[in-house]
CSV table of C-alpha atoms in Angstrom, one decimal:
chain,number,residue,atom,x,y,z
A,25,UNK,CA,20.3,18.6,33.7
A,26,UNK,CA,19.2,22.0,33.8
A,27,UNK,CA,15.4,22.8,32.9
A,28,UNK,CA,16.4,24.9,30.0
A,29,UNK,CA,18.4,21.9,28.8
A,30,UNK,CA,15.6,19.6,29.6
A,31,UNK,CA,12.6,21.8,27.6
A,32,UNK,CA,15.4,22.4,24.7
A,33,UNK,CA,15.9,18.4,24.6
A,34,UNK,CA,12.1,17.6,24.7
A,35,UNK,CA,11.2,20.0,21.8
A,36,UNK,CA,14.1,18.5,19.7
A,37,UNK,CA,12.9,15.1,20.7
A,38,UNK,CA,9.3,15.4,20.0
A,39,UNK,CA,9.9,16.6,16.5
A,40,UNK,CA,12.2,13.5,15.8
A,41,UNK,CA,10.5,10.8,17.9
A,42,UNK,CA,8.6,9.8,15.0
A,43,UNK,CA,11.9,9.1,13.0
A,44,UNK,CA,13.7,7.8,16.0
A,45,UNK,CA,11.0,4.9,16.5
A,46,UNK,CA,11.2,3.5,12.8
A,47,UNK,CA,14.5,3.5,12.6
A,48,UNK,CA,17.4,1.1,13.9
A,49,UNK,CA,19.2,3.1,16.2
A,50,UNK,CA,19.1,3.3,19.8
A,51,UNK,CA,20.5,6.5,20.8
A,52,UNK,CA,19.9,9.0,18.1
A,53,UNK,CA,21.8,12.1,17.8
A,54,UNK,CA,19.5,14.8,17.6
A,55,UNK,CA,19.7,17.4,14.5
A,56,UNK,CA,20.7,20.5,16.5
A,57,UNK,CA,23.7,22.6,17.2
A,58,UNK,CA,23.0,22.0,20.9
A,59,UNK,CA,25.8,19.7,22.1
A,60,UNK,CA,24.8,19.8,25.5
A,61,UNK,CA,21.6,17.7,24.7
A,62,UNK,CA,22.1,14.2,25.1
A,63,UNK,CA,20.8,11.3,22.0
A,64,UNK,CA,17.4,10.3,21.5
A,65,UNK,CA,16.0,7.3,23.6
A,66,UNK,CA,12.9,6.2,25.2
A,67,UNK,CA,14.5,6.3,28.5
A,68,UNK,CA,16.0,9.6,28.5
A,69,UNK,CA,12.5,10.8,27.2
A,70,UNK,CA,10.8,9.8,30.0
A,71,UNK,CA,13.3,10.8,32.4
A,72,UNK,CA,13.2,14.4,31.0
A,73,UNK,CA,9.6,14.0,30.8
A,74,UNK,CA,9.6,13.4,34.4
A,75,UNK,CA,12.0,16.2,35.8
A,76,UNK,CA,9.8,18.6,33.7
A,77,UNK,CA,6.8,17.5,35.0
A,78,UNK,CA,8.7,18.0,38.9
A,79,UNK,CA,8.8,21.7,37.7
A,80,UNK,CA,6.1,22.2,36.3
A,81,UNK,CA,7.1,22.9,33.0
A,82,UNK,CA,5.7,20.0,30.9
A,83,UNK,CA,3.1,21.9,28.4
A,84,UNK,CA,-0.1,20.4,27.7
A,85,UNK,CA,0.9,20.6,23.9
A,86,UNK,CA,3.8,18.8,24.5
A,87,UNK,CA,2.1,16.0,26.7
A,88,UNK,CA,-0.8,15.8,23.5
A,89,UNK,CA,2.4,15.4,21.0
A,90,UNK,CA,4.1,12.7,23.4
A,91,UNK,CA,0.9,10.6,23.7
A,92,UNK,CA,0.2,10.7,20.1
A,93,UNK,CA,3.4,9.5,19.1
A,94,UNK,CA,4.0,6.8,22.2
A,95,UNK,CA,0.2,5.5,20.9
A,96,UNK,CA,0.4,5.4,17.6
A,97,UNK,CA,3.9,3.6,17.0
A,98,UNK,CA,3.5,1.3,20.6
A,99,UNK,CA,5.1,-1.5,18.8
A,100,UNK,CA,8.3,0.4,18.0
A,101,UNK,CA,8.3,2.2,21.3
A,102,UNK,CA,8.1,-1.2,23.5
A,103,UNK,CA,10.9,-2.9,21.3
A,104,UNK,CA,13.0,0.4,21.0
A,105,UNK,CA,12.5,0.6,25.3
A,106,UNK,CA,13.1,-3.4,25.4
A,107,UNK,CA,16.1,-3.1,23.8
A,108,UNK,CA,17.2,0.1,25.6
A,109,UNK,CA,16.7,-1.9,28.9
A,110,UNK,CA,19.3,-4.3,28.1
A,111,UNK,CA,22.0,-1.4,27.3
A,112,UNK,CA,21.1,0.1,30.2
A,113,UNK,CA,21.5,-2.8,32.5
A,114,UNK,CA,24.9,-3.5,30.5
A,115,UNK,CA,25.5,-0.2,31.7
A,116,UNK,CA,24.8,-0.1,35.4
A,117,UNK,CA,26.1,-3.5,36.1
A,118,UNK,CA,29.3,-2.3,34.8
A,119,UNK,CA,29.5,1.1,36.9
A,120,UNK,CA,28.6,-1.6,39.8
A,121,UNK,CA,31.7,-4.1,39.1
A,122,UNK,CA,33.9,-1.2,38.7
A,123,UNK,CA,32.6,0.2,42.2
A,124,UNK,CA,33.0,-3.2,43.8
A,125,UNK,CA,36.7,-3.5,42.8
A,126,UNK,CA,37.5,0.3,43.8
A,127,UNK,CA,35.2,2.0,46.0
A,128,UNK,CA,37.0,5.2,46.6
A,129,UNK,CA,37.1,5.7,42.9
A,130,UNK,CA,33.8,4.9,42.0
A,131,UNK,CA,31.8,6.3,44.9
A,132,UNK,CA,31.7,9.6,43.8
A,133,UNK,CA,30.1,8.8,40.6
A,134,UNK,CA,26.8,7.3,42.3
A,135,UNK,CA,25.0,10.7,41.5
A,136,UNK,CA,25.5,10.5,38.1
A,137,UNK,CA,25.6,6.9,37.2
A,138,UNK,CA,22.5,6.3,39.0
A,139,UNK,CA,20.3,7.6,36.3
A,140,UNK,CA,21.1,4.1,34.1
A,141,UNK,CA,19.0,2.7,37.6
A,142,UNK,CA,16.9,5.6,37.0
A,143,UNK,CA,15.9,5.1,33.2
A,144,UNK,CA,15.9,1.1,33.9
A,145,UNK,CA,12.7,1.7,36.3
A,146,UNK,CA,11.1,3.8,33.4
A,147,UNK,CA,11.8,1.6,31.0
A,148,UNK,CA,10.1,-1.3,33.1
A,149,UNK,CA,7.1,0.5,33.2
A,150,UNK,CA,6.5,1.2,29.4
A,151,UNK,CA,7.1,-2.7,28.2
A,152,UNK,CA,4.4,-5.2,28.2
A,153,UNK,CA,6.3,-8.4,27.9
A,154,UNK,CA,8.1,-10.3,30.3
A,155,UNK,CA,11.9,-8.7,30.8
A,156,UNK,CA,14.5,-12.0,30.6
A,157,UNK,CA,16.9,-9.6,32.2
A,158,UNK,CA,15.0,-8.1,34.7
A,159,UNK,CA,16.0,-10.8,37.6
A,160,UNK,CA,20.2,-9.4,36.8
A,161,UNK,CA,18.9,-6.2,38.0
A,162,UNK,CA,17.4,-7.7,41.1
A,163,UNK,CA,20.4,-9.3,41.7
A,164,UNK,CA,22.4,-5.8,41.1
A,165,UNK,CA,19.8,-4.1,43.5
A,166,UNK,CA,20.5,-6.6,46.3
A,167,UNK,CA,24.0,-6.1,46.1
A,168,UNK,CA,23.6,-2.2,45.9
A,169,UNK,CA,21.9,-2.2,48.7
A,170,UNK,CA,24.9,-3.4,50.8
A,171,UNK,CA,26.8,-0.3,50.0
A,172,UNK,CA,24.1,2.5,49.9
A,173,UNK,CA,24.2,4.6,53.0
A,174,UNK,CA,20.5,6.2,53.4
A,175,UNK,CA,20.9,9.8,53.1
A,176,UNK,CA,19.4,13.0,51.2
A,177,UNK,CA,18.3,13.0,47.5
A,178,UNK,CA,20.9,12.8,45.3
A,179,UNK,CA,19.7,15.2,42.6
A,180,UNK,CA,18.2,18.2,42.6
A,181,UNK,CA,15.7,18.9,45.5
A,182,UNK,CA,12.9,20.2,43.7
A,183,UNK,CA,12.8,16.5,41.5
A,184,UNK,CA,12.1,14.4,44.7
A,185,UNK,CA,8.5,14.9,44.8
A,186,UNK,CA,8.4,12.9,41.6
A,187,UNK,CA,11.0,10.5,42.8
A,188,UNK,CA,9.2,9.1,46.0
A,189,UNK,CA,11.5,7.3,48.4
A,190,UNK,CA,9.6,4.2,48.7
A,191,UNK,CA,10.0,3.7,44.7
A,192,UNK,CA,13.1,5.2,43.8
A,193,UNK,CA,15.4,4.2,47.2
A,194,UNK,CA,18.5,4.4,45.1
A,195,UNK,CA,18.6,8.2,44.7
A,196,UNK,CA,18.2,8.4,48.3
A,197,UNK,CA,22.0,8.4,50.0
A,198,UNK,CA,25.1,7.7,48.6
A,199,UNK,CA,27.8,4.7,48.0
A,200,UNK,CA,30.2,3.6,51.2
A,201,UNK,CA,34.1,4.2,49.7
């Protein structure tokens, strides 16, 4: 996503995080005329928090508005995120089996479908409790890492810095076909 989208997304966000947290959806479509933003979740949050932070662009007012929110409604953060993980993993195992049956038609993809791997990390980091589901996406790493051919960041160079190889070894190279 492009930084304009990104600073556009987190300004929407922020002003409807609040909502978002009490309420029962997941992904939340955003009030705006903007269709290029995507809906409303924890892990899309952080991950736009993240490539702003990479540019630079993450405002201390913003950062303030983020903290206040993520601290005052923790409880309804860590269930919305727990529950988000397990979408999420639904998600990327699925891009996985499809891969595994058809290589060449799924390779491609890995650049984009990555960022369910992506948001899953994020989301491991902002739950407390104990993730049931978090040994399936062992499992799905192991078997990713069969296929992944070590190469060059797959998104946009000026993100790695935040995206250290060591951590985040899945957006480094690209899917055999």
């Amino acid at each position: 996503m492009s930084a304009e989208i990104d600073r556009a997304y987190l300004q929407v966000a922020l002003d409807e995080l609040e909502t978002y947290l009490l309420s029962n959806e997941l992904y939340w479509q955003l009030s705006t005329r903007n269709n290029a933003l995507p809906r409303l979740t924890i892990g899309q949050l952080l991950l736009t928090r993240l490539r702003l932070s990479a540019r630079g662009l993450l405002s201390p007012a913003d950062e303030s508005r983020w903290t206040s929110v993520r601290q005052r409604w923790r409880a309804a953060w860590e269930k919305k995120a727990s529950h988000e993980f397990n979408s999420r993993l639904n998600l990327w195992k699925n891009y996985l089996e499809d891969y595994f049956e058809s290589p060449s038609n799924y390779a491609a993809d890995y650049p984009g479908e990555v960022r369910q791997r992506v948001i899953l990390e994020l989301l491991t980091q902002e739950i407390s409790a104990p993730l049931p589901q978090a040994a399936m996406l062992t499992v799905l790493d192991e078997r990713l890492r069969t296929v992944l051919i070590p190469g060059p960041f797959v998104w946009e160079e000026e993100l790695g810095a935040v995206f250290p190889k060591e951590t985040w070894w899945y957006l480094y190279g690209r899917l055999k076909t």
